[in-house]
């Protein structure tokens, strides 16, 4: 029997949405809005043309976009967002080759205690430089990040760049592999998820989600390898790494019998495997381990589904 987890009063991300193409516009497929019913209602009335609003900008420019202030910007739901206490957003386009599958949008609030990081790194002159990021109250860590760059293979962003796969990193404040460990420890950041964001045109983008215990991005992370399905050997995804605040490691590389797989359309991960489109669930029974919400984000390589990353609160 699954035991419900005590969800913290504040999370770093407050809203997550999936916008999908419908003709020449993006429409809301699903979203997790928590108690922000008025903002949800405003969102369900909305749609976006290419280049319009935050989802439309990520679509038109074929890149992840960070927006750290809504007033006077191209953001279309500013009044509803302000009333809900939302202050920043990140849009992540999901492309399969040149075809847009969806845009995943996360929205955050801001106060003196909300700490975490959503970062977008972009390759420039052979190095990964910070394109933009949202850090909440972690101002010193933000400054350090703005003055840090990564060669291929170095740190979490550089490791993702070199491997072209998502990477889950533990103990950010003490791990020698995390280049910004000292400032991460001071900010209370503990777990990092890095993933490639493939886009048309061959430009390199890496997204990193850095979670703190007090205001976590997630309590559980999972990495699934879907390349077996792409290669035609099996229509399934295999869990290759994972960590849970309650359960610890979810995967044991030394125990082949511990391998976990899901087939297409089997559960939430299987749905993403079948559609190639992100999934967001919130406030529904049946989520893994009694969590309240989950996000599953597919990563396409060479036009085919290669990985699925999932996080749960």
PDB file of C-alpha atoms in Angstrom:
ATOM      1  CA  UNK A   1       0.000   0.000   0.000  1.00  0.00           C
ATOM      2  CA  UNK A   2       1.376   3.390  -0.997  1.00  0.00           C
ATOM      3  CA  UNK A   3       1.838   5.863   1.810  1.00  0.00           C
ATOM      4  CA  UNK A   4       1.138   9.515   1.137  1.00  0.00           C
ATOM      5  CA  UNK A   5       4.087  11.839   1.428  1.00  0.00           C
ATOM      6  CA  UNK A   6       3.957  15.040   3.407  1.00  0.00           C
ATOM      7  CA  UNK A   7       4.106  17.635   0.655  1.00  0.00           C
ATOM      8  CA  UNK A   8       5.946  20.827   1.655  1.00  0.00           C
ATOM      9  CA  UNK A   9       3.912  24.000   2.051  1.00  0.00           C
ATOM     10  CA  UNK A  10       5.929  25.606  -0.752  1.00  0.00           C
ATOM     11  CA  UNK A  11       7.388  24.133  -3.893  1.00  0.00           C
ATOM     12  CA  UNK A  12       9.740  25.886  -6.279  1.00  0.00           C
ATOM     13  CA  UNK A  13       7.453  25.317  -9.273  1.00  0.00           C
ATOM     14  CA  UNK A  14       3.787  26.164  -8.718  1.00  0.00           C
ATOM     15  CA  UNK A  15       2.234  25.504 -12.135  1.00  0.00           C
ATOM     16  CA  UNK A  16       3.156  23.183 -15.010  1.00  0.00           C
ATOM     17  CA  UNK A  17       1.360  23.174 -18.369  1.00  0.00           C
ATOM     18  CA  UNK A  18       1.529  21.291 -21.678  1.00  0.00           C
ATOM     19  CA  UNK A  19       0.634  23.258 -24.822  1.00  0.00           C
ATOM     20  CA  UNK A  20       0.238  21.281 -28.067  1.00  0.00           C
ATOM     21  CA  UNK A  21      -0.139  22.360 -31.710  1.00  0.00           C
ATOM     22  CA  UNK A  22      -3.665  22.489 -33.079  1.00  0.00           C
ATOM     23  CA  UNK A  23      -3.435  23.794 -36.620  1.00  0.00           C
ATOM     24  CA  UNK A  24      -1.578  27.085 -36.465  1.00  0.00           C
ATOM     25  CA  UNK A  25      -2.065  27.622 -32.715  1.00  0.00           C
ATOM     26  CA  UNK A  26      -0.988  26.097 -29.413  1.00  0.00           C
ATOM     27  CA  UNK A  27      -3.807  24.930 -27.139  1.00  0.00           C
ATOM     28  CA  UNK A  28      -3.719  23.675 -23.567  1.00  0.00           C
ATOM     29  CA  UNK A  29      -3.571  19.880 -23.388  1.00  0.00           C
ATOM     30  CA  UNK A  30      -3.303  19.582 -19.606  1.00  0.00           C
ATOM     31  CA  UNK A  31      -1.851  21.296 -16.585  1.00  0.00           C
ATOM     32  CA  UNK A  32      -1.273  21.099 -12.849  1.00  0.00           C
ATOM     33  CA  UNK A  33      -2.385  24.326 -11.172  1.00  0.00           C
ATOM     34  CA  UNK A  34      -2.752  23.235  -7.563  1.00  0.00           C
ATOM     35  CA  UNK A  35      -5.045  25.685  -5.772  1.00  0.00           C
ATOM     36  CA  UNK A  36      -4.663  28.412  -8.437  1.00  0.00           C
ATOM     37  CA  UNK A  37      -8.099  27.907  -9.945  1.00  0.00           C
ATOM     38  CA  UNK A  38      -8.493  31.417 -11.336  1.00  0.00           C
ATOM     39  CA  UNK A  39      -5.194  31.190 -13.205  1.00  0.00           C
ATOM     40  CA  UNK A  40      -6.197  27.772 -14.516  1.00  0.00           C
ATOM     41  CA  UNK A  41      -9.477  29.192 -15.801  1.00  0.00           C
ATOM     42  CA  UNK A  42      -7.641  32.052 -17.541  1.00  0.00           C
ATOM     43  CA  UNK A  43      -5.237  29.562 -19.114  1.00  0.00           C
ATOM     44  CA  UNK A  44      -7.989  27.308 -20.428  1.00  0.00           C
ATOM     45  CA  UNK A  45      -9.477  30.284 -22.292  1.00  0.00           C
ATOM     46  CA  UNK A  46      -6.154  31.031 -23.970  1.00  0.00           C
ATOM     47  CA  UNK A  47      -4.341  29.849 -27.100  1.00  0.00           C
ATOM     48  CA  UNK A  48      -1.154  31.023 -28.798  1.00  0.00           C
ATOM     49  CA  UNK A  49      -0.125  31.616 -32.381  1.00  0.00           C
ATOM     50  CA  UNK A  50       3.474  31.029 -33.413  1.00  0.00           C
ATOM     51  CA  UNK A  51       5.532  33.795 -31.768  1.00  0.00           C
ATOM     52  CA  UNK A  52       2.673  34.856 -29.479  1.00  0.00           C
ATOM     53  CA  UNK A  53       3.038  34.767 -25.700  1.00  0.00           C
ATOM     54  CA  UNK A  54       5.602  32.615 -23.918  1.00  0.00           C
ATOM     55  CA  UNK A  55       4.669  29.223 -25.469  1.00  0.00           C
ATOM     56  CA  UNK A  56       4.471  30.802 -28.925  1.00  0.00           C
ATOM     57  CA  UNK A  57       7.882  32.427 -28.498  1.00  0.00           C
ATOM     58  CA  UNK A  58       9.515  29.098 -27.595  1.00  0.00           C
ATOM     59  CA  UNK A  59       7.846  27.591 -30.682  1.00  0.00           C
ATOM     60  CA  UNK A  60       8.857  30.371 -33.089  1.00  0.00           C
ATOM     61  CA  UNK A  61      12.421  30.735 -31.817  1.00  0.00           C
ATOM     62  CA  UNK A  62      12.907  26.960 -31.388  1.00  0.00           C
ATOM     63  CA  UNK A  63      14.629  27.303 -28.027  1.00  0.00           C
ATOM     64  CA  UNK A  64      13.858  27.184 -24.291  1.00  0.00           C
ATOM     65  CA  UNK A  65      12.847  30.621 -23.010  1.00  0.00           C
ATOM     66  CA  UNK A  66      13.126  32.054 -19.473  1.00  0.00           C
ATOM     67  CA  UNK A  67      10.896  34.982 -18.515  1.00  0.00           C
ATOM     68  CA  UNK A  68      11.677  36.488 -15.106  1.00  0.00           C
ATOM     69  CA  UNK A  69       9.095  39.278 -15.100  1.00  0.00           C
ATOM     70  CA  UNK A  70       5.659  39.573 -16.672  1.00  0.00           C
ATOM     71  CA  UNK A  71       4.855  43.301 -16.446  1.00  0.00           C
ATOM     72  CA  UNK A  72       5.382  45.000 -19.774  1.00  0.00           C
ATOM     73  CA  UNK A  73       6.423  41.740 -21.431  1.00  0.00           C
ATOM     74  CA  UNK A  74       4.933  39.570 -24.176  1.00  0.00           C
ATOM     75  CA  UNK A  75       3.320  37.337 -21.508  1.00  0.00           C
ATOM     76  CA  UNK A  76      -0.434  37.280 -22.219  1.00  0.00           C
ATOM     77  CA  UNK A  77      -1.789  36.231 -18.802  1.00  0.00           C
ATOM     78  CA  UNK A  78      -0.040  38.868 -16.693  1.00  0.00           C
ATOM     79  CA  UNK A  79      -3.095  40.005 -14.724  1.00  0.00           C
ATOM     80  CA  UNK A  80      -4.117  36.460 -13.776  1.00  0.00           C
ATOM     81  CA  UNK A  81      -0.512  35.484 -12.996  1.00  0.00           C
ATOM     82  CA  UNK A  82       0.011  38.492 -10.747  1.00  0.00           C
ATOM     83  CA  UNK A  83      -3.198  37.756  -8.863  1.00  0.00           C
ATOM     84  CA  UNK A  84      -1.963  34.178  -8.356  1.00  0.00           C
ATOM     85  CA  UNK A  85       1.430  35.326  -7.064  1.00  0.00           C
ATOM     86  CA  UNK A  86       3.311  33.965 -10.083  1.00  0.00           C
ATOM     87  CA  UNK A  87       6.355  35.969 -11.105  1.00  0.00           C
ATOM     88  CA  UNK A  88       8.463  33.938 -13.563  1.00  0.00           C
ATOM     89  CA  UNK A  89       8.120  31.199 -16.164  1.00  0.00           C
ATOM     90  CA  UNK A  90      10.180  28.884 -18.347  1.00  0.00           C
ATOM     91  CA  UNK A  91       8.997  27.422 -21.664  1.00  0.00           C
ATOM     92  CA  UNK A  92      10.637  24.248 -22.998  1.00  0.00           C
ATOM     93  CA  UNK A  93       9.813  23.254 -26.587  1.00  0.00           C
ATOM     94  CA  UNK A  94       9.705  19.537 -27.379  1.00  0.00           C
ATOM     95  CA  UNK A  95      10.754  18.887 -30.971  1.00  0.00           C
ATOM     96  CA  UNK A  96      10.967  15.577 -32.835  1.00  0.00           C
ATOM     97  CA  UNK A  97      13.310  16.643 -35.604  1.00  0.00           C
ATOM     98  CA  UNK A  98      11.700  19.745 -37.080  1.00  0.00           C
ATOM     99  CA  UNK A  99       8.217  18.884 -35.799  1.00  0.00           C
ATOM    100  CA  UNK A 100       6.984  20.583 -32.626  1.00  0.00           C
ATOM    101  CA  UNK A 101       5.293  18.033 -30.362  1.00  0.00           C
ATOM    102  CA  UNK A 102       4.509  20.394 -27.456  1.00  0.00           C
ATOM    103  CA  UNK A 103       5.732  23.223 -25.259  1.00  0.00           C
ATOM    104  CA  UNK A 104       6.115  22.513 -21.534  1.00  0.00           C
ATOM    105  CA  UNK A 105       5.684  25.657 -19.407  1.00  0.00           C
ATOM    106  CA  UNK A 106       6.577  25.935 -15.715  1.00  0.00           C
ATOM    107  CA  UNK A 107       5.612  28.950 -13.609  1.00  0.00           C
ATOM    108  CA  UNK A 108       7.125  29.976 -10.275  1.00  0.00           C
ATOM    109  CA  UNK A 109       6.419  32.372  -7.448  1.00  0.00           C
ATOM    110  CA  UNK A 110       8.992  34.472  -5.636  1.00  0.00           C
ATOM    111  CA  UNK A 111       9.633  35.161  -1.962  1.00  0.00           C
ATOM    112  CA  UNK A 112      12.524  35.254   0.498  1.00  0.00           C
ATOM    113  CA  UNK A 113      12.502  31.505   1.143  1.00  0.00           C
ATOM    114  CA  UNK A 114      11.795  29.917  -2.232  1.00  0.00           C
ATOM    115  CA  UNK A 115      15.102  28.504  -3.457  1.00  0.00           C
ATOM    116  CA  UNK A 116      15.993  26.417  -6.486  1.00  0.00           C
ATOM    117  CA  UNK A 117      17.122  26.869 -10.056  1.00  0.00           C
ATOM    118  CA  UNK A 118      15.832  26.351 -13.576  1.00  0.00           C
ATOM    119  CA  UNK A 119      18.699  27.099 -15.951  1.00  0.00           C
ATOM    120  CA  UNK A 120      19.119  27.186 -19.729  1.00  0.00           C
ATOM    121  CA  UNK A 121      22.667  26.726 -21.027  1.00  0.00           C
ATOM    122  CA  UNK A 122      23.611  27.494 -24.633  1.00  0.00           C
ATOM    123  CA  UNK A 123      26.733  26.528 -26.582  1.00  0.00           C
ATOM    124  CA  UNK A 124      28.796  29.511 -27.679  1.00  0.00           C
ATOM    125  CA  UNK A 125      32.343  29.385 -29.048  1.00  0.00           C
ATOM    126  CA  UNK A 126      32.898  25.847 -27.824  1.00  0.00           C
ATOM    127  CA  UNK A 127      31.626  26.437 -24.272  1.00  0.00           C
ATOM    128  CA  UNK A 128      28.264  26.225 -22.522  1.00  0.00           C
ATOM    129  CA  UNK A 129      27.284  29.675 -21.262  1.00  0.00           C
ATOM    130  CA  UNK A 130      24.259  30.552 -19.147  1.00  0.00           C
ATOM    131  CA  UNK A 131      21.552  31.738 -21.527  1.00  0.00           C
ATOM    132  CA  UNK A 132      19.226  32.592 -18.646  1.00  0.00           C
ATOM    133  CA  UNK A 133      17.825  31.114 -15.464  1.00  0.00           C
ATOM    134  CA  UNK A 134      15.428  31.577 -12.576  1.00  0.00           C
ATOM    135  CA  UNK A 135      16.786  31.067  -9.043  1.00  0.00           C
ATOM    136  CA  UNK A 136      14.239  32.425  -6.582  1.00  0.00           C
ATOM    137  CA  UNK A 137      16.034  33.553  -3.439  1.00  0.00           C
ATOM    138  CA  UNK A 138      19.369  31.941  -4.414  1.00  0.00           C
ATOM    139  CA  UNK A 139      20.882  35.250  -5.536  1.00  0.00           C
ATOM    140  CA  UNK A 140      24.523  34.401  -4.838  1.00  0.00           C
ATOM    141  CA  UNK A 141      24.211  31.102  -6.676  1.00  0.00           C
ATOM    142  CA  UNK A 142      22.655  33.012  -9.576  1.00  0.00           C
ATOM    143  CA  UNK A 143      25.662  35.358  -9.655  1.00  0.00           C
ATOM    144  CA  UNK A 144      28.089  32.429  -9.604  1.00  0.00           C
ATOM    145  CA  UNK A 145      26.188  30.743 -12.426  1.00  0.00           C
ATOM    146  CA  UNK A 146      26.276  33.887 -14.552  1.00  0.00           C
ATOM    147  CA  UNK A 147      30.065  33.850 -14.264  1.00  0.00           C
ATOM    148  CA  UNK A 148      30.544  30.120 -14.916  1.00  0.00           C
ATOM    149  CA  UNK A 149      31.009  28.312 -18.216  1.00  0.00           C
ATOM    150  CA  UNK A 150      31.403  24.641 -19.012  1.00  0.00           C
ATOM    151  CA  UNK A 151      33.560  22.809 -21.548  1.00  0.00           C
ATOM    152  CA  UNK A 152      32.101  19.648 -23.015  1.00  0.00           C
ATOM    153  CA  UNK A 153      32.064  16.917 -20.347  1.00  0.00           C
ATOM    154  CA  UNK A 154      32.568  19.201 -17.329  1.00  0.00           C
ATOM    155  CA  UNK A 155      29.980  19.655 -14.587  1.00  0.00           C
ATOM    156  CA  UNK A 156      26.315  18.777 -14.936  1.00  0.00           C
ATOM    157  CA  UNK A 157      25.589  20.888 -18.051  1.00  0.00           C
ATOM    158  CA  UNK A 158      28.826  19.832 -19.754  1.00  0.00           C
ATOM    159  CA  UNK A 159      28.191  16.189 -18.906  1.00  0.00           C
ATOM    160  CA  UNK A 160      24.764  16.325 -20.536  1.00  0.00           C
ATOM    161  CA  UNK A 161      26.263  18.058 -23.566  1.00  0.00           C
ATOM    162  CA  UNK A 162      28.898  15.352 -24.004  1.00  0.00           C
ATOM    163  CA  UNK A 163      26.602  12.385 -23.368  1.00  0.00           C
ATOM    164  CA  UNK A 164      23.532  13.794 -25.176  1.00  0.00           C
ATOM    165  CA  UNK A 165      21.489  12.110 -22.447  1.00  0.00           C
ATOM    166  CA  UNK A 166      19.788  13.272 -19.240  1.00  0.00           C
ATOM    167  CA  UNK A 167      21.898  13.040 -16.080  1.00  0.00           C
ATOM    168  CA  UNK A 168      20.784  12.918 -12.440  1.00  0.00           C
ATOM    169  CA  UNK A 169      23.299  14.272  -9.918  1.00  0.00           C
ATOM    170  CA  UNK A 170      23.086  13.855  -6.132  1.00  0.00           C
ATOM    171  CA  UNK A 171      24.641  15.790  -3.235  1.00  0.00           C
ATOM    172  CA  UNK A 172      25.330  18.943  -5.213  1.00  0.00           C
ATOM    173  CA  UNK A 173      26.875  20.706  -2.227  1.00  0.00           C
ATOM    174  CA  UNK A 174      29.515  18.046  -1.646  1.00  0.00           C
ATOM    175  CA  UNK A 175      29.957  16.348  -4.996  1.00  0.00           C
ATOM    176  CA  UNK A 176      33.247  17.078  -6.722  1.00  0.00           C
ATOM    177  CA  UNK A 177      31.545  16.595 -10.112  1.00  0.00           C
ATOM    178  CA  UNK A 178      29.331  19.626  -9.505  1.00  0.00           C
ATOM    179  CA  UNK A 179      31.546  22.614 -10.295  1.00  0.00           C
ATOM    180  CA  UNK A 180      29.461  25.064  -8.251  1.00  0.00           C
ATOM    181  CA  UNK A 181      29.343  22.815  -5.165  1.00  0.00           C
ATOM    182  CA  UNK A 182      30.318  25.458  -2.600  1.00  0.00           C
ATOM    183  CA  UNK A 183      27.685  27.983  -3.642  1.00  0.00           C
ATOM    184  CA  UNK A 184      25.133  25.167  -4.090  1.00  0.00           C
ATOM    185  CA  UNK A 185      25.720  24.072  -0.483  1.00  0.00           C
ATOM    186  CA  UNK A 186      25.206  27.638   0.758  1.00  0.00           C
ATOM    187  CA  UNK A 187      21.959  27.873  -1.207  1.00  0.00           C
ATOM    188  CA  UNK A 188      20.725  24.500   0.093  1.00  0.00           C
ATOM    189  CA  UNK A 189      20.613  22.889  -3.350  1.00  0.00           C
ATOM    190  CA  UNK A 190      20.820  19.101  -3.125  1.00  0.00           C
ATOM    191  CA  UNK A 191      19.763  17.374  -6.358  1.00  0.00           C
ATOM    192  CA  UNK A 192      20.311  18.270 -10.003  1.00  0.00           C
ATOM    193  CA  UNK A 193      18.658  17.035 -13.179  1.00  0.00           C
ATOM    194  CA  UNK A 194      20.235  17.984 -16.494  1.00  0.00           C
ATOM    195  CA  UNK A 195      18.768  17.211 -19.895  1.00  0.00           C
ATOM    196  CA  UNK A 196      19.434  18.084 -23.512  1.00  0.00           C
ATOM    197  CA  UNK A 197      16.842  20.168 -25.347  1.00  0.00           C
ATOM    198  CA  UNK A 198      17.152  19.176 -29.022  1.00  0.00           C
ATOM    199  CA  UNK A 199      15.937  21.857 -31.439  1.00  0.00           C
ATOM    200  CA  UNK A 200      15.932  22.271 -35.219  1.00  0.00           C
ATOM    201  CA  UNK A 201      19.068  23.799 -36.659  1.00  0.00           C
ATOM    202  CA  UNK A 202      21.553  21.910 -34.498  1.00  0.00           C
ATOM    203  CA  UNK A 203      22.049  24.518 -31.757  1.00  0.00           C
ATOM    204  CA  UNK A 204      22.987  23.067 -28.363  1.00  0.00           C
ATOM    205  CA  UNK A 205      20.788  23.782 -25.338  1.00  0.00           C
ATOM    206  CA  UNK A 206      20.909  22.101 -21.935  1.00  0.00           C
ATOM    207  CA  UNK A 207      18.239  22.527 -19.262  1.00  0.00           C
ATOM    208  CA  UNK A 208      19.132  22.029 -15.584  1.00  0.00           C
ATOM    209  CA  UNK A 209      16.669  21.723 -12.697  1.00  0.00           C
ATOM    210  CA  UNK A 210      18.325  22.160  -9.285  1.00  0.00           C
ATOM    211  CA  UNK A 211      16.226  21.245  -6.261  1.00  0.00           C
ATOM    212  CA  UNK A 212      16.498  22.319  -2.608  1.00  0.00           C
ATOM    213  CA  UNK A 213      15.048  20.439   0.366  1.00  0.00           C
ATOM    214  CA  UNK A 214      13.027  23.351   1.724  1.00  0.00           C
ATOM    215  CA  UNK A 215      11.277  24.283  -1.531  1.00  0.00           C
ATOM    216  CA  UNK A 216      11.915  21.307  -3.815  1.00  0.00           C
ATOM    217  CA  UNK A 217      11.357  21.098  -7.531  1.00  0.00           C
ATOM    218  CA  UNK A 218      10.615  17.417  -6.901  1.00  0.00           C
ATOM    219  CA  UNK A 219      10.759  14.699  -4.247  1.00  0.00           C
ATOM    220  CA  UNK A 220      11.342  11.946  -6.801  1.00  0.00           C
ATOM    221  CA  UNK A 221      13.246  11.879 -10.114  1.00  0.00           C
ATOM    222  CA  UNK A 222      13.295   9.136 -12.761  1.00  0.00           C
ATOM    223  CA  UNK A 223      15.291   8.691 -15.983  1.00  0.00           C
ATOM    224  CA  UNK A 224      13.926   6.273 -18.597  1.00  0.00           C
ATOM    225  CA  UNK A 225      15.741   5.031 -21.703  1.00  0.00           C
ATOM    226  CA  UNK A 226      13.373   4.652 -24.660  1.00  0.00           C
ATOM    227  CA  UNK A 227      16.023   3.868 -27.283  1.00  0.00           C
ATOM    228  CA  UNK A 228      15.114   0.163 -27.254  1.00  0.00           C
ATOM    229  CA  UNK A 229      11.752   1.156 -28.667  1.00  0.00           C
ATOM    230  CA  UNK A 230      13.431   3.369 -31.254  1.00  0.00           C
ATOM    231  CA  UNK A 231      15.700   0.531 -32.367  1.00  0.00           C
ATOM    232  CA  UNK A 232      12.754  -1.790 -32.762  1.00  0.00           C
ATOM    233  CA  UNK A 233      13.921  -4.347 -30.198  1.00  0.00           C
ATOM    234  CA  UNK A 234      11.038  -3.667 -27.847  1.00  0.00           C
ATOM    235  CA  UNK A 235       8.263  -1.137 -27.522  1.00  0.00           C
ATOM    236  CA  UNK A 236       9.252  -0.254 -23.992  1.00  0.00           C
ATOM    237  CA  UNK A 237      11.230   2.154 -21.827  1.00  0.00           C
ATOM    238  CA  UNK A 238      13.712   1.054 -19.175  1.00  0.00           C
ATOM    239  CA  UNK A 239      14.449   2.842 -15.896  1.00  0.00           C
ATOM    240  CA  UNK A 240      18.160   3.720 -15.896  1.00  0.00           C
ATOM    241  CA  UNK A 241      18.382   6.003 -12.865  1.00  0.00           C
ATOM    242  CA  UNK A 242      16.201   7.464 -10.174  1.00  0.00           C
ATOM    243  CA  UNK A 243      16.143   8.855  -6.681  1.00  0.00           C
ATOM    244  CA  UNK A 244      13.408   9.447  -4.128  1.00  0.00           C
ATOM    245  CA  UNK A 245      13.550  11.549  -0.968  1.00  0.00           C
ATOM    246  CA  UNK A 246      11.770   8.772   0.932  1.00  0.00           C
ATOM    247  CA  UNK A 247      12.929   5.588  -0.798  1.00  0.00           C
ATOM    248  CA  UNK A 248      16.486   6.529  -1.756  1.00  0.00           C
ATOM    249  CA  UNK A 249      17.868   5.065  -4.988  1.00  0.00           C
ATOM    250  CA  UNK A 250      15.216   3.661  -7.326  1.00  0.00           C
ATOM    251  CA  UNK A 251      17.623   1.727  -9.502  1.00  0.00           C
ATOM    252  CA  UNK A 252      20.545  -0.587  -8.746  1.00  0.00           C
ATOM    253  CA  UNK A 253      23.036  -0.990 -11.617  1.00  0.00           C
ATOM    254  CA  UNK A 254      24.575  -4.023  -9.859  1.00  0.00           C
ATOM    255  CA  UNK A 255      21.279  -5.906  -9.662  1.00  0.00           C
ATOM    256  CA  UNK A 256      20.015  -6.921 -13.087  1.00  0.00           C
ATOM    257  CA  UNK A 257      16.898  -8.400 -11.497  1.00  0.00           C
ATOM    258  CA  UNK A 258      15.952  -4.961 -10.269  1.00  0.00           C
ATOM    259  CA  UNK A 259      15.448  -3.661 -13.816  1.00  0.00           C
ATOM    260  CA  UNK A 260      12.133  -1.915 -14.363  1.00  0.00           C
ATOM    261  CA  UNK A 261      10.466  -1.484 -17.745  1.00  0.00           C
ATOM    262  CA  UNK A 262       7.176  -0.096 -19.013  1.00  0.00           C
ATOM    263  CA  UNK A 263       5.461  -0.750 -22.326  1.00  0.00           C
ATOM    264  CA  UNK A 264       3.852   1.866 -24.530  1.00  0.00           C
ATOM    265  CA  UNK A 265       0.569   3.094 -23.046  1.00  0.00           C
ATOM    266  CA  UNK A 266       1.309   1.363 -19.723  1.00  0.00           C
ATOM    267  CA  UNK A 267       0.767   3.991 -17.026  1.00  0.00           C
ATOM    268  CA  UNK A 268       1.966   7.574 -17.226  1.00  0.00           C
ATOM    269  CA  UNK A 269       5.448   6.824 -18.571  1.00  0.00           C
ATOM    270  CA  UNK A 270       3.971   4.435 -21.110  1.00  0.00           C
ATOM    271  CA  UNK A 271       1.607   7.139 -22.299  1.00  0.00           C
ATOM    272  CA  UNK A 272       4.546   9.442 -23.005  1.00  0.00           C
ATOM    273  CA  UNK A 273       6.315   6.555 -24.742  1.00  0.00           C
ATOM    274  CA  UNK A 274       3.261   6.052 -26.937  1.00  0.00           C
ATOM    275  CA  UNK A 275       2.592   9.704 -27.796  1.00  0.00           C
ATOM    276  CA  UNK A 276       6.008  11.368 -27.620  1.00  0.00           C
ATOM    277  CA  UNK A 277       4.265  14.283 -25.867  1.00  0.00           C
ATOM    278  CA  UNK A 278       4.891  15.564 -22.303  1.00  0.00           C
ATOM    279  CA  UNK A 279       2.468  14.596 -19.579  1.00  0.00           C
ATOM    280  CA  UNK A 280       1.404  16.525 -16.480  1.00  0.00           C
ATOM    281  CA  UNK A 281      -0.812  15.071 -13.778  1.00  0.00           C
ATOM    282  CA  UNK A 282      -1.920  16.686 -10.564  1.00  0.00           C
ATOM    283  CA  UNK A 283      -4.511  15.882  -7.925  1.00  0.00           C
ATOM    284  CA  UNK A 284      -5.304  12.476  -9.421  1.00  0.00           C
ATOM    285  CA  UNK A 285      -5.347   9.115  -7.639  1.00  0.00           C
ATOM    286  CA  UNK A 286      -2.916   6.454  -8.698  1.00  0.00           C
ATOM    287  CA  UNK A 287       0.267   8.483  -8.942  1.00  0.00           C
ATOM    288  CA  UNK A 288       3.431   6.623  -8.002  1.00  0.00           C
ATOM    289  CA  UNK A 289       4.071   6.268  -4.283  1.00  0.00           C
ATOM    290  CA  UNK A 290       1.162   8.522  -3.358  1.00  0.00           C
ATOM    291  CA  UNK A 291       2.590  11.716  -4.852  1.00  0.00           C
ATOM    292  CA  UNK A 292       0.323  14.657  -5.582  1.00  0.00           C
ATOM    293  CA  UNK A 293       1.690  15.586  -9.012  1.00  0.00           C
ATOM    294  CA  UNK A 294       4.086  14.427 -11.693  1.00  0.00           C
ATOM    295  CA  UNK A 295       5.664  15.663 -14.905  1.00  0.00           C
ATOM    296  CA  UNK A 296       7.060  13.398 -17.635  1.00  0.00           C
ATOM    297  CA  UNK A 297       9.101  15.055 -20.382  1.00  0.00           C
ATOM    298  CA  UNK A 298      10.187  13.184 -23.537  1.00  0.00           C
ATOM    299  CA  UNK A 299      13.522  13.867 -25.231  1.00  0.00           C
ATOM    300  CA  UNK A 300      13.734  13.160 -28.953  1.00  0.00           C
ATOM    301  CA  UNK A 301      17.070  12.540 -30.666  1.00  0.00           C
ATOM    302  CA  UNK A 302      17.346  12.317 -34.427  1.00  0.00           C
ATOM    303  CA  UNK A 303      13.592  12.756 -34.661  1.00  0.00           C
ATOM    304  CA  UNK A 304      12.885   9.680 -32.504  1.00  0.00           C
ATOM    305  CA  UNK A 305      12.020   9.324 -28.828  1.00  0.00           C
ATOM    306  CA  UNK A 306      15.198   8.544 -26.880  1.00  0.00           C
ATOM    307  CA  UNK A 307      14.575   9.320 -23.179  1.00  0.00           C
ATOM    308  CA  UNK A 308      11.830  10.266 -20.752  1.00  0.00           C
ATOM    309  CA  UNK A 309      12.570  12.227 -17.602  1.00  0.00           C
ATOM    310  CA  UNK A 310       9.983  12.380 -14.827  1.00  0.00           C
ATOM    311  CA  UNK A 311       9.711  14.223 -11.561  1.00  0.00           C
ATOM    312  CA  UNK A 312       7.121  13.905  -8.792  1.00  0.00           C
ATOM    313  CA  UNK A 313       5.930  15.995  -5.843  1.00  0.00           C
TER     314      UNK A 313
END
